[in-house]
Coordinates of N, CA and C in Angstrom, one line a residue:
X1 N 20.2 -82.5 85.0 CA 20.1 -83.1 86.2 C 21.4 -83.0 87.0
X2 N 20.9 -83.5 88.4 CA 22.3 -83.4 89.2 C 23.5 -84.5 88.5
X3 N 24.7 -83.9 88.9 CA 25.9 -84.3 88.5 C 26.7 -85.1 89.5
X4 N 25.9 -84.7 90.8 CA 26.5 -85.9 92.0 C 26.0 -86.4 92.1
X5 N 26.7 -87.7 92.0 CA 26.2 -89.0 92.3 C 27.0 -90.1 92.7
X6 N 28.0 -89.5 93.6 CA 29.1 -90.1 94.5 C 28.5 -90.7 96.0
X7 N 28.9 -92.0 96.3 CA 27.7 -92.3 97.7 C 28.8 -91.8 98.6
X8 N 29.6 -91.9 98.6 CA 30.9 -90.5 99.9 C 29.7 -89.6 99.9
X9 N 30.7 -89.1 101.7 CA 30.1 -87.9 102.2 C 31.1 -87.1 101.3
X10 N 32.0 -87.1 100.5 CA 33.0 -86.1 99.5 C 33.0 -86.3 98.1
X11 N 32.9 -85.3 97.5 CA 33.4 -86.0 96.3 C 34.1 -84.5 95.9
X12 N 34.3 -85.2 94.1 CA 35.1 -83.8 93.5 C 34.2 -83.4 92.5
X13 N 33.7 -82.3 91.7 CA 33.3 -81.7 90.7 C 34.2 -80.8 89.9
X14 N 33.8 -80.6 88.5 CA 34.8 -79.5 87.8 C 34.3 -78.4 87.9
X15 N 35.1 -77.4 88.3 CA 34.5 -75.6 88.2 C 35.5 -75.1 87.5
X16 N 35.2 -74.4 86.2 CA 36.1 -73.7 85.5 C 37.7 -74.7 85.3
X17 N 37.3 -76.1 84.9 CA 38.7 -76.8 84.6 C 39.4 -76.8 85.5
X18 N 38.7 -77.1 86.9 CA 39.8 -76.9 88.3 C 38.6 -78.2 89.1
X19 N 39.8 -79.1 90.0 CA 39.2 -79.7 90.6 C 38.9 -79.7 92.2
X20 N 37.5 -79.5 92.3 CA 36.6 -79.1 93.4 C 36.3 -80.1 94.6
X21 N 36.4 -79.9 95.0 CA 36.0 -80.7 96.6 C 35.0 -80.0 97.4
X22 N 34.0 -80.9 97.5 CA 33.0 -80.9 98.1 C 32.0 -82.0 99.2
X23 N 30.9 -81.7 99.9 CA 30.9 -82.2 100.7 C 29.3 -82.5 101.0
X24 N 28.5 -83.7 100.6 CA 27.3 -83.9 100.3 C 26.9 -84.7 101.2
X25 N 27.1 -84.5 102.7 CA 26.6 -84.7 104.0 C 26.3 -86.6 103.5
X26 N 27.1 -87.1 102.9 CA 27.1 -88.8 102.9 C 25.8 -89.3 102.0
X27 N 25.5 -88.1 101.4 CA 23.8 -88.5 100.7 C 24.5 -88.2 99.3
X28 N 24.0 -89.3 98.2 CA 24.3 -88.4 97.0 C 22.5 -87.6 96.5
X29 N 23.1 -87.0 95.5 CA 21.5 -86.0 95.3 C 20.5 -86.4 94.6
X30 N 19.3 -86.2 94.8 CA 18.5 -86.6 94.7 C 17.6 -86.1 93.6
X31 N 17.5 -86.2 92.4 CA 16.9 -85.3 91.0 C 15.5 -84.1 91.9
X32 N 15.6 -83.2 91.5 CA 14.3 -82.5 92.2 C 14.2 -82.3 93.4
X33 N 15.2 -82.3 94.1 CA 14.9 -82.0 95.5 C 15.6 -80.2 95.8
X34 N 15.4 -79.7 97.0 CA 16.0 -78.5 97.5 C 17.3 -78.6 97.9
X35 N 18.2 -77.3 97.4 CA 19.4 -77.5 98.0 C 19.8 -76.7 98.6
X36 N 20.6 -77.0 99.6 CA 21.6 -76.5 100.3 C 23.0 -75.9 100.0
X37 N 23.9 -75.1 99.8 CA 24.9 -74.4 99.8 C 25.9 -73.9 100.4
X38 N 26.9 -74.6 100.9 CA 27.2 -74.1 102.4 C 28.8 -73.3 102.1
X39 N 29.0 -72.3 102.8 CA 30.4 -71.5 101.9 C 31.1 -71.2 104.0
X40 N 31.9 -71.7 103.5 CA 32.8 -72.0 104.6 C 33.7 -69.8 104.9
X41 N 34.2 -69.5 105.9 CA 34.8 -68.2 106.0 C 36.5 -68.4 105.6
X42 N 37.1 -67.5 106.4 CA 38.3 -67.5 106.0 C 39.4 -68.6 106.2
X43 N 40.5 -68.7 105.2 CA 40.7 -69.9 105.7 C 40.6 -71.2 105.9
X44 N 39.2 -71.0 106.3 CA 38.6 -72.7 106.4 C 38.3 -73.8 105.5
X45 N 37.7 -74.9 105.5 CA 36.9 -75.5 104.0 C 35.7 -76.0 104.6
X46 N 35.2 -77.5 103.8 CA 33.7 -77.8 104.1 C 33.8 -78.5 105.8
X47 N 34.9 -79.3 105.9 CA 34.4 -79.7 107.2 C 33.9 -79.3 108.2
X48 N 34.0 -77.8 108.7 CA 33.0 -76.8 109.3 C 31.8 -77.3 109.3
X49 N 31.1 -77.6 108.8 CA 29.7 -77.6 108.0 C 29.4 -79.4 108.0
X50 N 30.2 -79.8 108.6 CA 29.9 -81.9 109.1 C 28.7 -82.0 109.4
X51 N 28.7 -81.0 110.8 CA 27.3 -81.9 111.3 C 25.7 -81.1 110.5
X52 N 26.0 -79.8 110.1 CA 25.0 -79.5 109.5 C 24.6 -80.3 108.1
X53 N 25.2 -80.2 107.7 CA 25.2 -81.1 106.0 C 24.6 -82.5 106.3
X54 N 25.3 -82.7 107.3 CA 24.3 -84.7 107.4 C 23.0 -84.7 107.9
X55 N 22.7 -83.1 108.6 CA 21.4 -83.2 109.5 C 20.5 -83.0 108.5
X56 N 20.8 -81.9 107.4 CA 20.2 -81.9 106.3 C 19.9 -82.8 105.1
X57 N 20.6 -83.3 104.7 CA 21.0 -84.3 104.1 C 20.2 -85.1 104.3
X58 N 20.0 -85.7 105.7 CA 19.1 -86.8 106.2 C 18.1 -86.2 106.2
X59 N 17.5 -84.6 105.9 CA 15.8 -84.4 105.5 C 15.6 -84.2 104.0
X60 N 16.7 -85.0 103.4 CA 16.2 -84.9 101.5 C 16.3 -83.7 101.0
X61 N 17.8 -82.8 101.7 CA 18.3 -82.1 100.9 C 19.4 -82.2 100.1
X62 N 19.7 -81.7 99.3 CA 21.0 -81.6 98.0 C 21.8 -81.0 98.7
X63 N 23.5 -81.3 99.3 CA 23.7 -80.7 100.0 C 25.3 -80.4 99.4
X64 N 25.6 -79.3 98.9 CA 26.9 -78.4 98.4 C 27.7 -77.8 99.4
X65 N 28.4 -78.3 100.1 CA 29.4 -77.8 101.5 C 30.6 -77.7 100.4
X66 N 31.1 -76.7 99.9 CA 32.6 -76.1 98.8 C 33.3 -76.3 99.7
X67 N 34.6 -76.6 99.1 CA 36.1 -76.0 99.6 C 36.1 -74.7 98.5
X68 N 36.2 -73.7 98.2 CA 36.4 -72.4 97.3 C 37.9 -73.0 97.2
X69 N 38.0 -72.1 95.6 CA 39.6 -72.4 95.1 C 40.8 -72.0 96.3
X70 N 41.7 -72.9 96.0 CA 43.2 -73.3 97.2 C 42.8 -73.0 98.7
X71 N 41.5 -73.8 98.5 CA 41.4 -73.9 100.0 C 41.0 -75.6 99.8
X72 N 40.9 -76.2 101.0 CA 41.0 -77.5 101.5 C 41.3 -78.1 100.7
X73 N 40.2 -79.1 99.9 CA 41.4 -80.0 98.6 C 40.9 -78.9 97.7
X74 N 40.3 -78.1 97.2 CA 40.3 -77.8 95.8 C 41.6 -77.3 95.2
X75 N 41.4 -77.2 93.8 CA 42.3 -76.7 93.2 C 42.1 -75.1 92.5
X76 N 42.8 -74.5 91.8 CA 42.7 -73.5 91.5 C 43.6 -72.5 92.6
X77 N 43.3 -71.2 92.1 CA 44.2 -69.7 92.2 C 42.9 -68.8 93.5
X78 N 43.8 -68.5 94.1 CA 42.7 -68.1 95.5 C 42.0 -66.4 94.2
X79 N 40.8 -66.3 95.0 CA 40.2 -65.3 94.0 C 39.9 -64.2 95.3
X80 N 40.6 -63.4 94.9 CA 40.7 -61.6 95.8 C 39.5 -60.6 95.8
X81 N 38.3 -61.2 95.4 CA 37.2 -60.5 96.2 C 36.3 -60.9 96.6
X82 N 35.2 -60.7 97.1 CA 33.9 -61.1 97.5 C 33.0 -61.2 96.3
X83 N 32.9 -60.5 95.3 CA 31.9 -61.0 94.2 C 32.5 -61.8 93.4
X84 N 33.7 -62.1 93.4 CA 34.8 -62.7 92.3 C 33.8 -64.2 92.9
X85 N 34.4 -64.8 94.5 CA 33.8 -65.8 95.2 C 32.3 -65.8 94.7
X86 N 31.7 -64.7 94.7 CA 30.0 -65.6 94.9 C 29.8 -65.6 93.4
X87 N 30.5 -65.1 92.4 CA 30.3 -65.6 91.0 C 30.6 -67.2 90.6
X88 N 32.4 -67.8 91.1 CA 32.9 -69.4 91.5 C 31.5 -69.8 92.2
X89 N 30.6 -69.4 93.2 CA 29.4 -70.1 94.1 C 28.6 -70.9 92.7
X90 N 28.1 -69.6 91.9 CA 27.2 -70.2 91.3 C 27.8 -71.1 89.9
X91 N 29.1 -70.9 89.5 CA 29.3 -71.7 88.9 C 29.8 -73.5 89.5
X92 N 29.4 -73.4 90.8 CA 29.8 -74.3 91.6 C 28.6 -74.9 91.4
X93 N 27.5 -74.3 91.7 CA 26.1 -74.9 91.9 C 25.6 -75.3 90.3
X94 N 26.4 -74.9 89.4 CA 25.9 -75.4 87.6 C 26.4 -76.4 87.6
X95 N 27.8 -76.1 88.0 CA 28.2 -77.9 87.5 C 28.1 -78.6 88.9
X96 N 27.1 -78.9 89.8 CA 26.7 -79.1 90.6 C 25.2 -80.1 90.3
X97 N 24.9 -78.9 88.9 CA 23.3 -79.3 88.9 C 22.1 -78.6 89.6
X98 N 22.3 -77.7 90.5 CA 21.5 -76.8 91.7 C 21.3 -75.6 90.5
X99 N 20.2 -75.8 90.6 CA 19.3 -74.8 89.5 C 19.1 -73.6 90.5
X100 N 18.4 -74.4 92.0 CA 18.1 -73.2 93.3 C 18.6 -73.9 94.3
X101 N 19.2 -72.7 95.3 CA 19.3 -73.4 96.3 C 19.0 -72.6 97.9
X102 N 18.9 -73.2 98.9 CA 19.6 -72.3 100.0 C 20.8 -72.3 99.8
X103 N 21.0 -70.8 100.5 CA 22.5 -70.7 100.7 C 22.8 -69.8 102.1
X104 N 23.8 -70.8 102.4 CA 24.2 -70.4 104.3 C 25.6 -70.2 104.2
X105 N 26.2 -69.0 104.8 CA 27.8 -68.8 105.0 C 28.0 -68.5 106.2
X106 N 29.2 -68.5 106.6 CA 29.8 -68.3 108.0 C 30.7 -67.3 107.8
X107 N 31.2 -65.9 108.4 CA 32.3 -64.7 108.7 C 32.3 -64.5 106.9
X108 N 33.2 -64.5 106.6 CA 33.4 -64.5 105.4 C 32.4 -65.1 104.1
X109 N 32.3 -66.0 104.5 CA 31.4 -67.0 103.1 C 29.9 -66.3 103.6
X110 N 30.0 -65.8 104.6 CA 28.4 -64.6 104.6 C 28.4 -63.5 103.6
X111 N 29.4 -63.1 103.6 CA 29.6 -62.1 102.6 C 29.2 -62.7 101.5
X112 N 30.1 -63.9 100.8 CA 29.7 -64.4 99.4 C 28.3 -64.8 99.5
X113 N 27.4 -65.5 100.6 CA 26.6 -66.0 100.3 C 25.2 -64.9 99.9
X114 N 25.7 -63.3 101.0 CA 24.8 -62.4 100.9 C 24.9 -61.7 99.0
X115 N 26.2 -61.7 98.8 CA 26.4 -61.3 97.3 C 25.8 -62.1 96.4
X116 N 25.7 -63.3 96.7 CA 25.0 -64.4 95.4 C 23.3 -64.0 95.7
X117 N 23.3 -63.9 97.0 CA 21.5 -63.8 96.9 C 21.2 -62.4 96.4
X118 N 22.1 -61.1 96.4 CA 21.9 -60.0 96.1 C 22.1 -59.9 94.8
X119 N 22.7 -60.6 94.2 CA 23.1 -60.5 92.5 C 22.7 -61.5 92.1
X120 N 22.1 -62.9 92.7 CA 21.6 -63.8 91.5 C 20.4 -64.0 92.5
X121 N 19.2 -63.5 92.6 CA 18.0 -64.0 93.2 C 17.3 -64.9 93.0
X122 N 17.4 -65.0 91.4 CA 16.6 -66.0 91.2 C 17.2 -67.7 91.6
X123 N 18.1 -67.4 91.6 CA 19.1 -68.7 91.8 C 19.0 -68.9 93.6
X124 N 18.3 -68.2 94.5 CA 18.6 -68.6 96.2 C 16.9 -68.8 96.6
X125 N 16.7 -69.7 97.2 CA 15.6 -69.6 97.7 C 15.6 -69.2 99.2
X126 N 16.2 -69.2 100.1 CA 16.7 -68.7 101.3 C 18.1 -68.4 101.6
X127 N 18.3 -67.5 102.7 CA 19.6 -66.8 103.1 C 19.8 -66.9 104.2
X128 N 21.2 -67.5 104.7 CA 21.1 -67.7 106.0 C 22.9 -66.6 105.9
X129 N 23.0 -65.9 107.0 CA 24.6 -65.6 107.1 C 24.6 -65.6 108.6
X130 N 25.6 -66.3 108.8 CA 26.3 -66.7 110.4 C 27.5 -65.8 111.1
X131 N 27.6 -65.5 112.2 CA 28.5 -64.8 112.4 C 29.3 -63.7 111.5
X132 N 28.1 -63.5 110.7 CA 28.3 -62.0 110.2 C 28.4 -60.4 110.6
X133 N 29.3 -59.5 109.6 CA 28.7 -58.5 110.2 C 29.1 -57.8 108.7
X134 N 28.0 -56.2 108.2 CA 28.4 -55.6 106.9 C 28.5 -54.2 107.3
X135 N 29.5 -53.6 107.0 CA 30.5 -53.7 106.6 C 31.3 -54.6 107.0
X136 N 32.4 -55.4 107.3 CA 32.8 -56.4 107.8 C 34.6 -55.9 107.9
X137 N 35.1 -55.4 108.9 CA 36.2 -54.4 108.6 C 37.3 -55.1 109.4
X138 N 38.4 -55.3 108.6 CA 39.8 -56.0 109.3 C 40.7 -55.2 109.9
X139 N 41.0 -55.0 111.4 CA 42.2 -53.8 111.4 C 43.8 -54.4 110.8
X140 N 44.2 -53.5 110.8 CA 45.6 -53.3 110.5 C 46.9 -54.1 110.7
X141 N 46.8 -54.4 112.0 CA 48.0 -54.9 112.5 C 47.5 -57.1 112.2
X142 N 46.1 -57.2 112.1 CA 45.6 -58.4 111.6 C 46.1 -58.7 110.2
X143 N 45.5 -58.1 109.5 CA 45.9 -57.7 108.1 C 47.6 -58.1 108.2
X144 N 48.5 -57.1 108.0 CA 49.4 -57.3 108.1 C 50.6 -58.3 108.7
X145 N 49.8 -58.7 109.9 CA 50.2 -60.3 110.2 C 50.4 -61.6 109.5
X146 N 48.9 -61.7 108.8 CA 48.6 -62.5 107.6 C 49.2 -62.0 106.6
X147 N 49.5 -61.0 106.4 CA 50.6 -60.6 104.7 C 51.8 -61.1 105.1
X148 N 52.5 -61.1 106.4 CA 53.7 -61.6 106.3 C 53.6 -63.2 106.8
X149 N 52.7 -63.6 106.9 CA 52.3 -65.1 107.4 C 52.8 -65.7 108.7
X150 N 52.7 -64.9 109.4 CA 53.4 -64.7 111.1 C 52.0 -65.7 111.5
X151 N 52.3 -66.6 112.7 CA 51.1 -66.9 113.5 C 50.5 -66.1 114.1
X152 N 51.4 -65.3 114.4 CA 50.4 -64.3 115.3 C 49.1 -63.9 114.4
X153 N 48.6 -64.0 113.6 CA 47.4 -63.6 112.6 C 46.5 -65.2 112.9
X154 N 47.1 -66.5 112.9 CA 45.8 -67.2 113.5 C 45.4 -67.3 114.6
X155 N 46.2 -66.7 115.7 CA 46.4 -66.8 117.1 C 45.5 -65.8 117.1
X156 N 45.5 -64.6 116.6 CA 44.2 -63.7 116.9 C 43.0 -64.0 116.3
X157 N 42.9 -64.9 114.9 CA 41.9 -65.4 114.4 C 41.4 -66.2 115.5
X158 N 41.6 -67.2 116.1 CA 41.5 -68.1 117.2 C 41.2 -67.5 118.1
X159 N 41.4 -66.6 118.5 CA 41.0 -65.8 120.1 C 39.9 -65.5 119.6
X160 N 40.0 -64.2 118.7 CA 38.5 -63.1 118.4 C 37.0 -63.9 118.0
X161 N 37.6 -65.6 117.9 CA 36.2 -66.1 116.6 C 35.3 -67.0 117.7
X162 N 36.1 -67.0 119.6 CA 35.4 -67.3 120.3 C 34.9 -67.0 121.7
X163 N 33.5 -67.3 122.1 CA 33.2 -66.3 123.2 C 34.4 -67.2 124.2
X164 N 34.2 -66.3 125.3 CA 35.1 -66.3 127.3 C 34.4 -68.2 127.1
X165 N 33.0 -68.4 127.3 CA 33.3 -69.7 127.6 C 33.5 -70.7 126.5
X166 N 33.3 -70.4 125.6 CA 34.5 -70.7 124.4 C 35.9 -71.7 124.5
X167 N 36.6 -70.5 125.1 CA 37.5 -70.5 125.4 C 37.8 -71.6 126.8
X168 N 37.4 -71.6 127.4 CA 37.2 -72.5 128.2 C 36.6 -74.2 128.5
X169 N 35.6 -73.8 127.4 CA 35.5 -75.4 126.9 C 34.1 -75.7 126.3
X170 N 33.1 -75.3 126.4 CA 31.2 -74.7 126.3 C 31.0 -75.1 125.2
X171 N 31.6 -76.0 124.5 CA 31.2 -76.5 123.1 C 29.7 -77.7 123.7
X172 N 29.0 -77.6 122.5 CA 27.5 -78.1 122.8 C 28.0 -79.6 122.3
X173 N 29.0 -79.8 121.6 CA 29.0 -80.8 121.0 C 30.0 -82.1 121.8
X174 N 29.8 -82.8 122.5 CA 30.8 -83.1 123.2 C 32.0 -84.0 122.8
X175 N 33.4 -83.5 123.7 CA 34.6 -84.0 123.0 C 34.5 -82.8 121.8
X176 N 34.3 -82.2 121.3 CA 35.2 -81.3 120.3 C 35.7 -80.1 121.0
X177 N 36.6 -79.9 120.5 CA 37.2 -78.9 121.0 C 37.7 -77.7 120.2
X178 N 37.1 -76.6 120.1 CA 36.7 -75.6 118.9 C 37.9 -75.0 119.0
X179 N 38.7 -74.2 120.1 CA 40.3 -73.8 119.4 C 41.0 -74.6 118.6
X180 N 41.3 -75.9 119.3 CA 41.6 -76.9 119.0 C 41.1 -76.8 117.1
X181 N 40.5 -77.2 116.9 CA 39.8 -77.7 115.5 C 40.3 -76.5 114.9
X182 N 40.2 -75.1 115.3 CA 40.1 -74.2 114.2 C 41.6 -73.9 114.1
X183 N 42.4 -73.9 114.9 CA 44.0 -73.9 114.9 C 44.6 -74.4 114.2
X184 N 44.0 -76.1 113.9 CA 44.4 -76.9 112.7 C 43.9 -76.3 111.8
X185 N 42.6 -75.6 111.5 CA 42.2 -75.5 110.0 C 43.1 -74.3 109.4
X186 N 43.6 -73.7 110.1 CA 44.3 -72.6 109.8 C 45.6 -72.5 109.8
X187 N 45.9 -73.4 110.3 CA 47.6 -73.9 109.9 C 47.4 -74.8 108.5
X188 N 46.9 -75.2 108.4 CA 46.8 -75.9 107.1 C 46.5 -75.0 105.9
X189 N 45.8 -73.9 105.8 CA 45.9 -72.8 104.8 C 47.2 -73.0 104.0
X190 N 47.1 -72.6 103.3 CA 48.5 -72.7 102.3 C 48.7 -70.7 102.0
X191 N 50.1 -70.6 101.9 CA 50.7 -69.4 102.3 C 49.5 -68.4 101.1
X192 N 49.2 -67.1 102.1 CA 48.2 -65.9 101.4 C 47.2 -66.6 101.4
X193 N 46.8 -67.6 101.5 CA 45.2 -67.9 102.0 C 44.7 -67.0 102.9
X194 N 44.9 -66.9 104.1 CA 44.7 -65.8 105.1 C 44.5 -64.6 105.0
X195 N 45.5 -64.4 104.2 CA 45.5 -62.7 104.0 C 44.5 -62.3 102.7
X196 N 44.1 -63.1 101.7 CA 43.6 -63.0 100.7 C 42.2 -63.1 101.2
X197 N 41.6 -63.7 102.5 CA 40.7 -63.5 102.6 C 40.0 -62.7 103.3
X198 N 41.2 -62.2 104.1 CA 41.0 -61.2 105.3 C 40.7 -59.7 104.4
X199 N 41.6 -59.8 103.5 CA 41.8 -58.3 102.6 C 40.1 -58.2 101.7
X200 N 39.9 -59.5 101.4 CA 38.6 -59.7 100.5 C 37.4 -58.9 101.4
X201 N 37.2 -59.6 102.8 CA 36.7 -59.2 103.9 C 36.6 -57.5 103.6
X202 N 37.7 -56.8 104.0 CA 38.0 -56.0 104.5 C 37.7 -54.9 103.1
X203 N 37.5 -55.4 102.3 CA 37.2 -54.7 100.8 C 35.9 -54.5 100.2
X204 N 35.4 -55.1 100.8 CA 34.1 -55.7 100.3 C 32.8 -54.3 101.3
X205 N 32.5 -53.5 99.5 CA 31.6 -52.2 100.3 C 30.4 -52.5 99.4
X206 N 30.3 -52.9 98.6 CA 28.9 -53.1 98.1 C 27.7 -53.4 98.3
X207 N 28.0 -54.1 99.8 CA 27.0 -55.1 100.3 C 25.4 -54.4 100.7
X208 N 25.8 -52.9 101.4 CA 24.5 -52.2 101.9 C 23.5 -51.6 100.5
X209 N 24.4 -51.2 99.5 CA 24.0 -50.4 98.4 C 23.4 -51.9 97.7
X210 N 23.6 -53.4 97.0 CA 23.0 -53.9 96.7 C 21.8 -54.6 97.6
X211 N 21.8 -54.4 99.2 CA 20.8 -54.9 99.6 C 20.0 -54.2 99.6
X212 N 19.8 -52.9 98.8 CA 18.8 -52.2 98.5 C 17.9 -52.2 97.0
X213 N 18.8 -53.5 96.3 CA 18.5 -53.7 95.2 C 17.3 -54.0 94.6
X214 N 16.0 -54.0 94.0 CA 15.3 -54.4 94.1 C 14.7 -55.7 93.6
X215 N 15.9 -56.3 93.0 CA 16.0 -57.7 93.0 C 16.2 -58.9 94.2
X216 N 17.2 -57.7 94.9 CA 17.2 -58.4 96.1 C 16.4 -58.3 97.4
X217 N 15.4 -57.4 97.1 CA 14.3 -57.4 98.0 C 13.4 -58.4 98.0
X218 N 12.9 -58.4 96.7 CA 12.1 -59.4 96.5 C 12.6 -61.0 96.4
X219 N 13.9 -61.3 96.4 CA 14.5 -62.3 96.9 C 14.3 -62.8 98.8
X220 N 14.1 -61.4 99.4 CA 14.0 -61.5 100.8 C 12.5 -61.4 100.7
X221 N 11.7 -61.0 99.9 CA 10.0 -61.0 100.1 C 9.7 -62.5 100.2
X222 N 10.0 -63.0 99.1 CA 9.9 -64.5 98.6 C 10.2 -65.2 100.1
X223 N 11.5 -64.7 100.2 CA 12.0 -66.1 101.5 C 11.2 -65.7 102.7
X224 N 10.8 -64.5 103.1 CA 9.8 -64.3 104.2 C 8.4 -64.8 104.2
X225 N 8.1 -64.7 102.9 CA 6.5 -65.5 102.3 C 6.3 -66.8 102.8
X226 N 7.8 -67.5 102.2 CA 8.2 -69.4 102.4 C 8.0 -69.8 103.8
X227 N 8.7 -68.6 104.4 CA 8.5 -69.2 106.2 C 7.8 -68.5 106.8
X228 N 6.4 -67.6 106.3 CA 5.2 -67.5 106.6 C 3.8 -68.6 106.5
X229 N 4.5 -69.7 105.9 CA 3.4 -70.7 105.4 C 3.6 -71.8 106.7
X230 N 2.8 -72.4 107.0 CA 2.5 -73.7 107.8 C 3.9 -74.5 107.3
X231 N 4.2 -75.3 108.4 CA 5.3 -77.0 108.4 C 4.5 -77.6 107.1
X232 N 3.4 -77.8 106.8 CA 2.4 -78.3 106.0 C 2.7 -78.4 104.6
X233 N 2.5 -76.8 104.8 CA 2.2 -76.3 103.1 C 4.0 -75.6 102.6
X234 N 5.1 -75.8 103.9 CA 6.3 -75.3 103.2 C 6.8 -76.7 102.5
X235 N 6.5 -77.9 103.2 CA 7.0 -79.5 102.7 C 6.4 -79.5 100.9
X236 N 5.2 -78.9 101.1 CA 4.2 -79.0 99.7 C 5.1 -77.9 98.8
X237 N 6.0 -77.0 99.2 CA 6.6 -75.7 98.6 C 7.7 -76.6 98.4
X238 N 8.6 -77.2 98.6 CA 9.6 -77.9 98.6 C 9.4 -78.8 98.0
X239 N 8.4 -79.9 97.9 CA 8.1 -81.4 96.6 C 8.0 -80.5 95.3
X240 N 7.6 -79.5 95.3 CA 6.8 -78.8 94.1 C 8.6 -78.1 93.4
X241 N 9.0 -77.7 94.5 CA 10.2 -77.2 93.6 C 12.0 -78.4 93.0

């Protein structure tokens, strides 16, 4: 059975003898229900993932928003690849208790989230990746900004991660202010955070050759089947699992 059962929107779990911070949209989990998975990009941690987590959460999902090792509160040693990360995912989701889950990532944590559904299918019932792209390629002078831990490397992370009105203010959500928010999250990195994720990013070639995998196809058959079915009969696919 599930292992959280903290009424916080936060708590902590153990992954590999390291302590975890996570983020269960204020619900604790519910034995048998579907879950959610949420893997934050570079840099960042769960709070990205606030208002999604609660909106879910409040439809009777299990909801896993990570901090990944030495990022936000977790503990542990930052881990330097993309499958290294989506192997920590699923040992996240055991001692979690998430037998299946969705799983949704953002820039980076798309990557991990595409690698867990490509290499553990049976463990994802849906895939979501946000502001993705695969190959996913870091130039040079980025890279190397973050190796020497210069701001100029979040200053360009901050520019490139939003559109002209963006920048200007076009947030849907009112009063937040998305430079603003992501400036802090990235000043708060602890030193080679950045660069360990940018390089992970920028390493990571596996991705087209296992989406051809045929485990991972029928991982994507399945989740196209699920949201082929009626509002009806997916609620009835969800109590059943």
């Amino acid at each position: 059975g599930s292992q959280v059962k903290d009424k916080g929107r936060t708590m902590y779990i153990n992954v590999e003898n390291k302590k975890t911070y996570i983020a269960t949209g204020s619900k604790e989990h519910i034995e048998g229900s579907m879950g959610i998975t949420f893997i934050h990009g570079t840099a960042m941690d769960h709070t990205v993932w606030t208002l999604a987590s609660r909106h879910f959460a409040r439809l009777g999902l299990n909801i896993l928003a990570v901090d990944l090792p030495a990022h936000g509160h977790s503990e542990g040693d930052l881990i330097p690849s993309i499958e290294g990360m989506a192997d920590w995912v699923i040992k996240a989701m055991d001692a979690a208790g998430l037998e299946k889950s969705i799983i949704v990532g953002h820039s980076m944590g798309s990557l991990v989230a595409f690698d867990v559904a490509a290499r553990y299918p049976d463990r994802i019932t849906a895939l979501a990746m946000v502001g993705t792209a695969l190959p996913m390629p870091v130039g040079d002078v980025l890279l190397n900004s973050a190796k020497e831990n210069s701001p100029l490397a979040k200053d360009m992370i901050n520019f490139w991660s939003h559109s002209q009105s963006g920048h200007l203010g076009g947030s849907q959500v009112p009063g937040t202010w998305m430079l603003g928010k992501l400036n802090r999250l990235l000043e708060r990195a602890g030193p080679g955070v950045i660069h360990n994720d940018l390089l992970a990013c920028a390493k990571y070639s596996q991705g087209m050759e296992r989406s051809k995998t045929q485990s991972f196809l029928s991982c994507i058959a399945d989740i196209y089947n699920y949201y082929a079915l009626s509002s009806e009969e997916r609620n009835k696919t969800i109590n059943l699992q």
